Coordinates of C-alpha atoms and ligand atoms in Angstrom, one line a residue:
M1 CA -10.5 6.6 -1.9
S2 CA -12.3 3.8 -2.2
R3 CA -15.7 4.0 -0.6
L4 CA -18.5 5.9 -2.2
N5 CA -20.6 4.5 0.9
F6 CA -19.8 1.9 3.3
A7 CA -21.6 3.4 5.8
T8 CA -23.5 0.8 7.2
S9 CA -20.8 -2.0 7.5
V10 CA -18.6 0.4 9.4
A11 CA -21.2 2.7 11.1
F12 CA -21.8 0.2 14.0
A13 CA -18.1 -0.7 14.7
I14 CA -17.4 3.1 14.5
A15 CA -20.1 4.0 16.8
S16 CA -19.1 1.3 19.6
L17 CA -15.5 2.3 19.3
H18 CA -16.6 6.2 19.5
S19 CA -18.3 5.5 22.9
F20 CA -15.2 3.9 24.1
V21 CA -12.9 6.4 23.3
S22 CA -14.9 9.4 24.1
A23 CA -14.1 8.9 27.6
T24 CA -11.1 11.3 28.7
S25 CA -7.7 10.2 29.2
S26 CA -8.1 10.3 33.2
E27 CA -11.4 8.1 32.8
L28 CA -9.8 5.5 30.5
S29 CA -6.7 5.5 33.0
R30 CA -9.0 4.4 35.7
R31 CA -10.8 1.6 33.7
S32 CA -9.0 -1.6 35.1
D33 CA -11.1 -4.0 32.4
Q34 CA -8.7 -2.3 29.7
V35 CA -5.2 -2.0 29.7
V36 CA -5.2 1.7 29.5
L37 CA -3.0 2.9 32.3
S38 CA -1.1 5.9 31.3
T39 CA 2.1 6.4 33.3
S40 CA 4.9 9.2 32.9
N41 CA 7.8 6.7 33.8
I42 CA 8.3 3.5 32.4
S43 CA 10.8 0.6 32.9
V44 CA 10.8 -1.3 29.6
S45 CA 11.6 -4.8 31.1
F46 CA 10.1 -8.0 29.4
D47 CA 11.4 -11.8 28.6
V48 CA 13.3 -11.1 25.3
P49 CA 14.2 -14.7 24.5
A50 CA 10.5 -15.3 25.1
G51 CA 9.5 -12.4 22.6
A52 CA 12.3 -13.7 20.0
K53 CA 10.2 -16.8 19.9
L54 CA 6.8 -15.3 19.4
A55 CA 8.0 -12.6 16.8
M56 CA 6.7 -12.6 13.4
P57 CA 8.6 -11.7 9.9
L58 CA 8.8 -7.9 9.4
D59 CA 8.5 -7.2 5.7
R60 CA 11.0 -4.8 4.3
Q61 CA 8.2 -3.0 2.3
L62 CA 5.7 -3.2 5.2
I63 CA 4.2 0.3 4.6
S64 CA 3.7 0.4 0.9
M65 CA 1.2 2.5 -1.3
S66 CA -2.2 2.1 -3.3
I67 CA -2.7 4.7 -5.8
E68 CA -6.2 5.3 -7.0
F69 CA -6.1 3.9 -10.5
C70 CA -7.4 7.2 -12.5
Y71 CA -4.4 9.2 -11.0
A72 CA -1.5 6.6 -11.7
T73 CA 0.0 9.1 -14.2
D74 CA -0.3 12.0 -11.6
F75 CA 2.3 10.0 -9.4
I76 CA 4.3 8.4 -11.7
G77 CA 4.2 10.7 -14.8
T78 CA 4.3 9.7 -18.4
P79 CA 6.9 8.6 -20.6
G80 CA 9.9 10.7 -21.1
S81 CA 8.3 13.1 -18.4
P82 CA 8.4 11.3 -14.9
N83 CA 7.0 13.0 -11.8
T84 CA 10.3 13.8 -10.4
F85 CA 9.2 14.6 -6.9
S86 CA 7.6 11.4 -6.5
K87 CA 10.6 9.6 -8.0
Q88 CA 12.7 11.1 -5.4
L89 CA 10.4 10.2 -2.7
L90 CA 10.5 6.8 -3.5
Q91 CA 14.4 6.8 -4.0
N92 CA 14.5 8.0 -0.6
V93 CA 12.8 4.9 0.9
Q94 CA 14.8 3.0 -1.4
D95 CA 18.2 4.4 -0.2
K96 CA 17.3 3.6 3.4
S97 CA 16.1 -0.1 3.0
G98 CA 17.1 -1.2 -0.6
L99 CA 13.4 -1.1 -1.7
P100 CA 10.9 1.7 -2.1
P101 CA 7.4 1.1 -1.0
I102 CA 5.8 -1.2 -3.6
L103 CA 2.9 0.5 -5.6
R104 CA -0.5 -1.1 -6.1
I105 CA -2.2 1.0 -9.1
G106 CA -5.8 0.0 -8.3
G107 CA -9.1 1.3 -6.3
N108 CA -12.6 2.0 -7.5
T109 CA -11.5 3.4 -10.8
Q110 CA -9.7 0.2 -11.8
D111 CA -13.1 -1.3 -12.5
I112 CA -14.3 1.3 -15.0
A113 CA -10.6 1.5 -16.8
K114 CA -10.0 0.2 -20.1
F115 CA -6.9 -0.4 -22.3
C116 CA -6.5 1.3 -25.8
E117 CA -3.0 0.4 -26.7
N118 CA -2.5 3.3 -29.3
C119 CA -4.7 6.0 -27.6
P120 CA -2.7 9.4 -27.7
V121 CA -2.1 9.6 -23.8
A122 CA -0.8 7.5 -21.3
M123 CA -3.9 7.6 -19.5
N124 CA -7.3 9.7 -20.0
S125 CA -9.3 10.1 -16.7
T126 CA -12.6 12.2 -17.1
Y127 CA -14.6 13.2 -14.2
K128 CA -18.2 14.5 -13.6
A129 CA -18.7 17.8 -12.0
G130 CA -18.3 17.6 -8.2
S131 CA -16.4 14.2 -8.1
T132 CA -12.7 13.5 -7.8
E133 CA -13.0 9.8 -8.9
A134 CA -12.9 9.6 -12.7
V135 CA -16.2 8.4 -14.5
N136 CA -14.2 7.2 -17.6
V137 CA -10.5 5.9 -17.8
T138 CA -8.6 4.5 -20.8
F139 CA -4.7 4.1 -20.5
S140 CA -2.5 3.0 -23.5
K141 CA 1.0 1.4 -23.8
G142 CA 2.3 4.8 -22.6
L143 CA 1.2 3.9 -18.9
F144 CA 3.1 0.7 -18.9
K145 CA 6.0 2.7 -20.4
A146 CA 6.0 4.9 -17.9
M147 CA 5.8 2.3 -15.2
N148 CA 8.9 0.5 -16.5
E149 CA 11.0 3.8 -16.5
N150 CA 9.8 6.2 -14.2
G151 CA 10.6 4.9 -10.7
P152 CA 13.7 4.1 -8.8
S153 CA 15.6 1.0 -10.1
N154 CA 13.8 -1.4 -7.8
Q155 CA 10.2 -0.2 -8.2
N156 CA 7.8 -2.9 -8.4
Y157 CA 4.0 -3.1 -9.0
I158 CA 0.5 -4.4 -8.3
F159 CA -2.0 -3.9 -11.2
G160 CA -5.3 -3.6 -11.0
L161 CA -7.6 -5.3 -13.8
N162 CA -11.4 -4.7 -14.4
L163 CA -13.9 -7.1 -13.1
G164 CA -16.6 -4.6 -12.3
Q165 CA -17.7 -4.1 -15.8
D166 CA -18.6 -8.0 -16.1
D167 CA -16.8 -8.4 -19.5
V168 CA -13.9 -10.9 -19.5
E169 CA -12.7 -9.0 -22.8
I170 CA -12.0 -6.0 -20.8
P171 CA -9.2 -7.7 -18.6
K172 CA -8.1 -10.0 -21.0
A173 CA -7.2 -6.8 -23.2
E174 CA -5.6 -5.1 -20.2
L175 CA -3.4 -8.1 -19.4
A176 CA -2.4 -8.4 -23.0
G177 CA -1.3 -4.8 -23.1
A178 CA 0.7 -5.5 -19.8
L179 CA 2.2 -8.7 -21.1
K180 CA 3.2 -6.9 -24.4
Y181 CA 4.5 -3.5 -22.6
L182 CA 4.9 -3.9 -18.8
D183 CA 8.5 -5.1 -17.7
Q184 CA 7.0 -8.4 -15.9
S185 CA 10.1 -8.5 -13.4
K186 CA 8.6 -5.5 -12.2
L187 CA 4.8 -7.0 -11.1
I188 CA 4.4 -8.5 -7.7
A189 CA 0.9 -9.8 -8.7
Y190 CA -2.2 -8.6 -10.8
E191 CA -5.4 -7.8 -9.3
L192 CA -8.9 -8.8 -10.7
G193 CA -11.7 -6.5 -9.5
N194 CA -11.8 -3.6 -6.3
E195 CA -14.0 -4.1 -3.3
P196 CA -16.3 -6.7 -5.3
D197 CA -18.6 -6.8 -2.1
H198 CA -19.6 -3.2 -2.9
Y199 CA -20.8 -4.2 -6.5
I200 CA -24.3 -4.3 -5.5
W201 CA -24.3 -0.7 -4.3
P202 CA -26.7 1.3 -6.2
Q203 CA -24.1 3.9 -6.9
V204 CA -22.2 1.1 -8.5
N205 CA -24.4 -1.1 -9.9
Y206 CA -22.2 -3.7 -11.4
R207 CA -24.2 -6.8 -10.2
S208 CA -27.5 -7.8 -9.0
P209 CA -28.1 -8.3 -5.2
A210 CA -30.4 -10.9 -5.6
T211 CA -27.5 -13.2 -7.5
W212 CA -24.0 -11.5 -6.3
T213 CA -22.8 -13.6 -3.6
M214 CA -19.4 -14.7 -2.0
A215 CA -20.1 -18.0 -4.1
A216 CA -20.8 -16.2 -7.0
Y217 CA -17.7 -14.2 -6.8
V218 CA -15.5 -17.3 -6.3
K219 CA -17.1 -19.1 -9.4
Q220 CA -16.5 -16.2 -11.5
T221 CA -13.0 -15.7 -10.6
L222 CA -12.5 -19.5 -10.8
D223 CA -13.9 -19.5 -14.4
W224 CA -12.0 -16.0 -15.2
L225 CA -8.3 -16.3 -13.8
P226 CA -7.4 -19.2 -15.7
Q227 CA -8.6 -17.6 -19.1
L228 CA -6.6 -14.5 -18.2
A229 CA -3.2 -15.7 -17.7
S230 CA -2.4 -18.9 -16.4
G231 CA 1.4 -18.4 -15.4
K232 CA 0.7 -15.1 -13.8
R233 CA 0.3 -14.4 -10.0
F234 CA -3.2 -13.0 -8.6
Q235 CA -3.9 -10.6 -5.8
Y236 CA -7.2 -11.9 -4.6
G237 CA -10.1 -10.7 -2.7
S238 CA -9.9 -7.0 -2.0
S239 CA -13.0 -6.8 -0.2
A240 CA -14.0 -4.0 2.1
A241 CA -15.9 -6.3 4.3
N242 CA -14.9 -5.8 8.1
P243 CA -14.4 -9.0 9.2
A244 CA -15.8 -7.8 12.8
T245 CA -19.2 -7.0 11.2
V246 CA -21.8 -9.4 9.5
S247 CA -20.8 -10.1 5.9
E248 CA -19.9 -13.2 3.8
F249 CA -17.4 -11.5 2.0
T250 CA -14.5 -12.6 3.8
M251 CA -11.7 -14.5 3.1
V252 CA -12.6 -17.2 5.6
Q253 CA -15.6 -17.7 3.4
A254 CA -13.4 -17.3 0.4
V255 CA -11.2 -20.3 1.2
K256 CA -14.7 -22.4 2.6
W257 CA -15.8 -21.9 -1.1
G258 CA -12.7 -23.3 -2.7
I259 CA -10.3 -20.6 -4.0
S260 CA -7.3 -22.9 -3.0
K261 CA -8.1 -24.4 -6.6
I262 CA -7.2 -21.4 -8.3
K263 CA -3.7 -21.7 -8.8
Q264 CA -3.0 -18.2 -9.6
I265 CA -3.8 -16.8 -6.2
K266 CA -0.4 -15.7 -4.4
I267 CA -1.7 -12.9 -2.3
I268 CA -4.8 -12.4 -0.3
S269 CA -5.8 -8.8 -0.1
S270 CA -8.3 -7.1 2.7
H271 CA -9.2 -3.5 2.5
S272 CA -9.8 -1.4 5.5
Y273 CA -10.8 2.3 6.8
M274 CA -11.0 2.6 10.5
G275 CA -13.7 5.2 10.0
D276 CA -15.3 7.3 7.0
R277 CA -16.5 10.7 6.1
C278 CA -18.9 9.0 3.2
T279 CA -22.1 10.5 5.2
P280 CA -22.1 13.5 7.4
A281 CA -23.4 11.1 10.1
N282 CA -20.4 9.4 10.1
E283 CA -17.8 11.9 9.7
A284 CA -19.4 13.2 12.8
L285 CA -18.4 10.3 14.7
L286 CA -14.6 10.9 13.7
S287 CA -12.2 12.2 16.3
L288 CA -8.2 11.8 16.0
E289 CA -8.1 10.8 19.8
T290 CA -9.5 7.6 18.4
Y291 CA -6.9 7.0 16.0
V292 CA -4.1 7.8 18.5
N293 CA -5.7 5.6 21.1
H294 CA -3.1 2.3 20.7
M295 CA -5.6 0.0 22.4
N296 CA -8.5 1.1 20.0
T297 CA -6.2 0.5 17.2
V298 CA -5.4 -3.0 18.7
Q299 CA -8.7 -3.8 19.4
Y300 CA -10.0 -3.1 15.8
Y301 CA -7.5 -4.7 14.0
S302 CA -7.1 -7.8 16.0
S303 CA -10.5 -8.8 14.1
Y304 CA -8.4 -9.3 11.0
L305 CA -6.6 -12.4 12.6
G306 CA -9.0 -15.1 11.0
E307 CA -8.7 -13.3 7.6
I308 CA -4.6 -13.6 7.7
A309 CA -5.1 -17.2 8.8
A310 CA -7.1 -18.0 5.8
A311 CA -4.6 -16.5 3.8
K312 CA -1.8 -18.5 5.3
S313 CA -4.0 -21.8 5.0
I314 CA -3.6 -21.4 1.2
G315 CA 0.2 -20.4 1.5
A316 CA -0.8 -16.9 0.5
T317 CA 0.9 -13.7 1.3
Y318 CA -1.4 -11.6 3.3
H319 CA -1.8 -7.8 2.3
M320 CA -4.1 -5.0 3.9
G321 CA -4.2 -4.1 0.0
E322 CA -6.1 -0.7 0.5
T323 CA -6.2 1.1 3.5
N324 CA -6.2 4.6 5.3
T325 CA -7.6 6.5 8.2
V326 CA -10.8 7.7 6.8
A327 CA -12.8 6.3 3.8
C328 CA -13.9 8.6 0.9
H329 CA -10.6 10.1 0.7
G330 CA -9.4 11.1 4.4
K331 CA -10.2 14.1 6.3
D332 CA -8.5 17.4 6.6
G333 CA -7.1 18.1 9.8
L334 CA -7.4 14.3 10.8
S335 CA -5.7 12.1 7.9
N336 CA -3.0 14.6 7.4
T337 CA -1.4 14.9 10.7
M338 CA 1.1 13.9 13.1
G339 CA -1.4 11.9 14.9
A340 CA -2.6 10.3 11.8
L341 CA 1.0 9.3 11.1
L342 CA 1.7 7.9 14.7
W343 CA -1.5 5.8 13.7
M344 CA -0.1 4.7 10.6
I345 CA 2.9 3.1 12.2
D346 CA 1.2 1.8 15.2
Y347 CA -1.2 0.1 13.0
A348 CA 1.3 -1.3 10.5
F349 CA 3.7 -2.7 12.8
Y350 CA 0.9 -4.1 15.1
M351 CA -0.4 -6.0 11.7
A352 CA 2.9 -7.2 11.2
T353 CA 2.5 -8.6 14.7
L354 CA -0.4 -10.7 13.6
G355 CA 1.3 -11.9 10.6
A356 CA 0.2 -9.6 7.9
D357 CA 3.0 -9.0 5.4
R358 CA 2.4 -5.8 3.7
L359 CA -0.1 -2.6 4.1
F360 CA -0.7 -0.5 1.2
F361 CA -2.0 3.0 2.2
H362 CA -4.2 4.6 -0.4
N363 CA -3.5 7.9 -2.4
G364 CA -5.2 10.2 -4.8
K365 CA -4.9 13.9 -5.7
G366 CA -6.7 16.8 -4.4
D367 CA -9.3 16.2 -1.8
F368 CA -7.5 12.7 -0.9
F369 CA -6.3 14.0 2.6
Y370 CA -4.6 10.6 3.8
S371 CA -2.2 10.8 0.9
M372 CA 1.7 10.2 1.5
W373 CA 2.1 13.2 -0.7
E374 CA 0.2 15.5 -3.3
P375 CA 1.8 14.4 -6.3
V376 CA 1.3 17.6 -8.6
A377 CA 0.6 21.1 -8.0
L378 CA -3.2 21.9 -8.0
N379 CA -3.0 25.6 -9.1
E380 CA -0.2 28.3 -8.5
S381 CA -0.5 28.6 -4.7
Y382 CA -0.9 25.0 -4.1
A383 CA 2.1 23.0 -4.9
A384 CA 3.1 19.4 -4.7
H385 CA 4.2 18.6 -1.3
I386 CA 4.6 15.9 1.1
N387 CA 2.0 15.1 3.9
P388 CA 3.5 13.8 7.5
Q389 CA 2.2 10.4 6.3
Y390 CA 5.0 10.2 4.1
Y391 CA 7.4 9.8 7.0
S392 CA 5.9 6.3 7.7
M393 CA 7.9 5.0 5.0
L394 CA 11.1 6.2 6.1
F395 CA 10.4 5.2 9.8
A396 CA 9.8 1.7 8.6
A397 CA 12.8 1.7 6.2
D398 CA 15.1 2.9 9.2
V399 CA 13.8 0.1 11.3
V400 CA 14.6 -2.9 8.9
S401 CA 17.7 -1.1 7.2
D402 CA 20.4 -2.9 8.6
I403 CA 19.0 -6.0 9.5
K404 CA 18.8 -8.9 7.0
T405 CA 15.7 -11.0 8.4
P406 CA 13.8 -8.6 10.7
S407 CA 11.0 -10.0 12.9
I408 CA 8.8 -8.1 15.3
H409 CA 7.3 -8.8 18.7
R410 CA 4.6 -6.5 20.2
I411 CA 5.4 -6.1 24.1
A412 CA 1.5 -6.3 25.0
G413 CA 2.1 -6.3 28.8
L414 CA 3.5 -2.9 28.9
D415 CA 1.1 -1.1 26.3
T416 CA -1.2 1.3 27.4
Y417 CA -3.8 3.6 25.3
D418 CA -1.1 5.9 24.7
L419 CA 2.2 4.0 24.5
A420 CA 3.2 1.1 22.1
H421 CA 6.1 -1.1 22.4
Y422 CA 7.4 -3.1 19.6
A423 CA 10.7 -5.4 19.9
I424 CA 12.7 -6.0 16.4
Y425 CA 14.6 -9.0 16.2
S426 CA 17.2 -11.0 14.1
G427 CA 16.8 -14.4 14.8
S428 CA 17.2 -14.6 18.7
K429 CA 18.8 -11.4 19.3
I430 CA 17.2 -8.3 20.0
Q431 CA 18.4 -5.5 17.7
K432 CA 15.8 -2.3 18.1
M433 CA 13.0 -0.9 20.0
V434 CA 10.2 0.8 18.6
I435 CA 8.4 3.0 21.2
L436 CA 5.2 5.5 20.3
N437 CA 4.0 7.9 22.7
T438 CA 0.6 8.6 21.2
H439 CA -0.6 10.7 23.9
Y440 CA -3.0 13.5 22.4
H441 CA -1.4 16.9 22.6
N442 CA -3.4 19.7 20.4
G443 CA -1.1 22.2 21.7
T444 CA -3.5 24.2 24.0
T445 CA -2.3 23.4 27.1
E446 CA 1.1 25.3 27.9
T447 CA 3.4 22.1 28.8
R448 CA 3.8 19.3 26.5
P449 CA 3.4 16.1 28.5
A450 CA 6.3 13.7 28.7
K451 CA 7.3 10.4 29.5
Y452 CA 10.6 8.9 30.6
V453 CA 11.1 5.3 29.1
D454 CA 14.0 3.2 30.6
L455 CA 15.2 1.1 28.1
S456 CA 18.3 0.0 29.9
P457 CA 16.7 -3.5 31.0
V458 CA 16.7 -4.8 27.5
L459 CA 19.2 -2.6 25.6
G460 CA 21.5 -1.6 28.3
R461 CA 22.4 1.9 29.4
N462 CA 24.3 3.2 26.3
I463 CA 21.9 3.7 23.6
Q464 CA 21.0 5.8 20.6
V465 CA 17.7 7.2 19.7
K466 CA 16.4 8.1 16.4
R467 CA 13.2 10.5 16.6
L468 CA 9.9 11.2 15.0
T469 CA 8.6 14.6 16.0
S470 CA 6.3 17.6 15.3
A471 CA 4.7 20.4 17.1
N472 CA 1.8 18.2 18.3
T473 CA -0.9 15.7 17.5
I474 CA -2.5 18.0 15.2
A475 CA 0.3 19.3 13.2
K476 CA 0.1 19.3 9.5
N477 CA 3.8 20.3 8.7
G478 CA 7.0 20.6 10.4
T479 CA 7.4 16.9 11.1
T480 CA 11.3 15.8 11.4
W481 CA 12.7 12.4 11.4
G482 CA 16.1 12.2 13.1
G483 CA 16.4 16.0 12.6
Q484 CA 15.6 15.7 8.7
S485 CA 12.8 16.9 6.8
V486 CA 11.7 16.7 3.4
N487 CA 12.3 19.6 1.0
S488 CA 10.0 20.8 -2.1
A489 CA 12.1 18.7 -4.3
G490 CA 11.3 15.6 -2.1
K491 CA 15.2 15.5 -0.9
L492 CA 15.9 14.9 2.7
V493 CA 17.6 17.8 4.2
G494 CA 19.5 18.5 7.4
E495 CA 21.9 16.4 9.5
E496 CA 20.8 13.2 10.3
V497 CA 20.6 12.8 14.6
W498 CA 20.9 9.8 16.6
E499 CA 20.5 11.1 20.0
E500 CA 22.7 9.5 22.6
S501 CA 21.9 8.5 26.2
Q502 CA 24.4 6.9 29.0
S503 CA 21.4 6.1 31.3
G504 CA 19.3 4.1 28.9
V505 CA 16.6 6.6 29.6
V506 CA 14.6 8.5 26.8
R507 CA 12.5 11.5 27.3
M508 CA 9.5 11.2 25.0
F509 CA 7.0 14.1 24.3
A510 CA 3.5 13.6 23.6
S511 CA 2.9 12.4 20.0
E512 CA 6.6 11.0 19.2
A513 CA 8.1 8.0 18.3
I514 CA 11.7 6.6 18.2
I515 CA 13.9 3.8 17.2
V516 CA 16.4 2.6 20.2
K517 CA 19.3 0.5 19.8
A518 CA 22.2 -0.3 21.9
K519 CA 25.1 2.2 20.9
G520 CA 27.6 0.4 18.7
R521 CA 25.3 -2.4 17.9
Ligands
LIG601 C1 10.4 10.4 36.0 O1 11.9 10.5 35.5 C2 12.2 11.9 35.6 C3 13.8 11.8 35.0 O2 14.4 10.6 35.4 C4 12.3 12.4 36.6 O3 12.7 13.5 36.6 C5 10.7 12.4 37.3 O4 10.7 12.8 38.8 C6 10.2 11.1 37.5 N1 8.8 11.1 37.7 C7 8.0 10.2 38.3 C8 6.6 10.6 38.4 O5 8.5 9.5 39.1
LIG602 C1 -10.5 11.5 -23.2 O1 -11.5 10.9 -23.3 C2 -12.6 11.7 -23.6 C3 -14.0 10.8 -23.3 O2 -14.2 10.5 -22.1 C4 -12.5 12.2 -25.1 O3 -13.6 12.9 -25.1 C5 -11.4 12.8 -25.1 O4 -11.3 13.3 -26.1 C6 -10.2 11.8 -24.8 N1 -8.8 12.9 -24.9 C7 -7.8 12.3 -25.1 C8 -6.7 13.4 -25.1 O5 -7.6 11.3 -25.6
LIG603 C1 -17.6 7.9 -20.8 O1 -17.5 6.8 -21.8 C2 -18.7 6.4 -22.4 C3 -18.5 5.3 -23.4 O2 -17.6 4.2 -22.9 C4 -19.5 7.6 -22.8 O3 -20.8 7.2 -23.4 C5 -19.4 8.5 -22.0 O4 -20.2 9.8 -22.6 C6 -18.4 9.2 -21.4 N1 -18.5 9.9 -20.5 C7 -17.6 11.1 -20.1 C8 -18.0 11.8 -19.0 O5 -16.7 11.2 -21.0
LIG604 C1 -5.8 25.8 -5.1 O1 -5.9 24.7 -4.7 C2 -6.5 24.5 -3.1 C3 -6.5 23.0 -3.0 O2 -7.3 22.5 -3.9 C4 -7.6 25.1 -3.1 O3 -7.8 25.2 -1.8 C5 -7.4 26.5 -3.5 O4 -8.6 27.3 -3.5 C6 -7.0 26.7 -4.8 N1 -6.5 28.2 -5.0 C7 -7.0 28.8 -6.3 C8 -6.5 30.3 -6.3 O5 -7.7 28.5 -7.2
LIG605 C1 -7.5 20.6 22.3 O1 -8.0 19.9 23.1 C2 -8.8 20.6 24.1 C3 -8.9 19.2 25.1 O2 -9.4 18.0 24.8 C4 -10.1 20.8 23.7 O3 -10.8 21.5 24.6 C5 -9.7 22.1 22.6 O4 -10.9 22.5 22.2 C6 -8.9 21.5 21.6 N1 -8.4 22.4 20.6 C7 -8.1 22.1 19.4 C8 -7.6 23.3 18.9 O5 -8.1 21.0 18.9
LIG606 C1 2.2 24.9 8.9 O1 0.9 24.5 9.6 C2 0.6 25.9 10.3 C3 -0.4 25.6 11.3 O2 -1.5 24.8 10.4 C4 0.5 27.0 9.2 O3 0.0 27.9 10.0 C5 1.6 27.1 8.6 O4 1.4 28.2 7.4 C6 1.9 25.9 7.8 N1 3.2 25.8 7.3 C7 3.7 25.6 5.9 C8 4.9 26.0 5.4 O5 2.5 25.0 5.3

């Protein structure tokens, strides 16, 4: 997960969003102060050259993964015994775009983990009854060996080190182990500490609230990072503070406190969950309809613009370094649905238009309902399986697959609460359009609402369409991507389908997403 309890910081934001979104669709469509019109026939027409000038780089690994530290070997396996299901799922993405998602190994349990070079198992996570986040984690050289050997050929990692225990000897030993056993060409960066803004929480109790401030964090990292490895790249921040609320643990503040002096910092990371189920009260505020409201997603994440600018101001890459729908491991029936899948794609592409480089969607085992996949069988009747979330990576990989340096622009003027439009460019040339019809449809009404989207103004009348679909917004299985699905071995099965249209018009049902390109492009 992350988040033992981040109730107070987001409760305010969620509560205000909730009142906004609890209005019905028809009420929303009447509001003139928000761009929330829902129409059924749309002409996609905009200034294509102007969009190219405003387009932002679209990273080939935009949708990447974070794995809760204590579950690393559940996902990747152990030396000589790779998790073949995970490996195939990662390979599928690499097969499309050339690169699998980057795996960040981190989260709350990175701050309790310790290296034990010659311990008998790759990772030993121990749990208290009733908790699915380990209380003790040790890992040996076997973990690094598994990271080297078990992924697809282009697998890369971000590896989390322990700051929580406040003992520099712990991360020093971890890093020494990594330098000795981990193929450094697989490493994008190390990361020191997870969500340091939460170190003062009583449940965690890593630091005293009297002295733990952003200034203290910067001072400690200024002191530690040079001791750790002068030549290594680090991801920095990993704070869960929502920049729209009052917190000094923002990257804007970190830059003010002088982190540009820390030469190891190459990546700035924020953590974000749009809602949480860390308390019953907060869980009661959750609704999938909020997540599939595109304007809500735009409004919520626009608050990260300052954080992205802070990263760029010191020449750093910007990662949403740990994120997902619902903090405290996701919510069954929300986080593992088609609606949440559409939210992920919309959120990721929108962040790219703001200048973010990559997003790392968090994963765990068992009650982590937002995971891309369940990595191992939990018991005889509960096998390893994917969740709809996995298709987000296939979708994003197909968007960039045949474009060398893709860029992305959101056509804000066309967007509504249930329709998102992203133009994908190569230089000044438009290559594709991504359209999401996020209209909420839970299957209880007989007819599934549809929209007719006319792309002829920008792509011409002869177009090809690849469609992401499922029965409805709340479906937890049965998703298909261009007619294909993922079988129990993790393999893509079925014939890949690009639909053709000679009118430039595509019918999109509620809760679908498409990639569209001119035929013969
Ligand atoms: C929308 O377009 C479809 C297909 O072109 C057409 O059948 C339908 O009548 C249109 N609906 C509206 C409200 O204009
Ligand atoms: C795992 O760690 C626990 C202590 O947390 C210890 O009792 C146990 O023996 C260890 N298991 C292995 C296989 O190393
Ligand atoms: C965790 O490790 C500490 C020592 O590091 C030990 O005292 C404690 O018993 C362990 N807890 C469990 C549940 O293994
Ligand atoms: C198997 O695991 C699933 C998921 O945790 C759980 O819902 C189910 O009750 C378990 N079944 C048995 C027989 O233990
Ligand atoms: C489906 O949505 C309708 C209208 O929003 C609601 O009344 C109904 O309870 C929902 N059903 C399910 C199964 O979620
Ligand atoms: C798919 O989801 C439906 C509705 O929740 C359920 O009835 C069905 O058993 C699921 N199928 C599989 C293969 O999990």
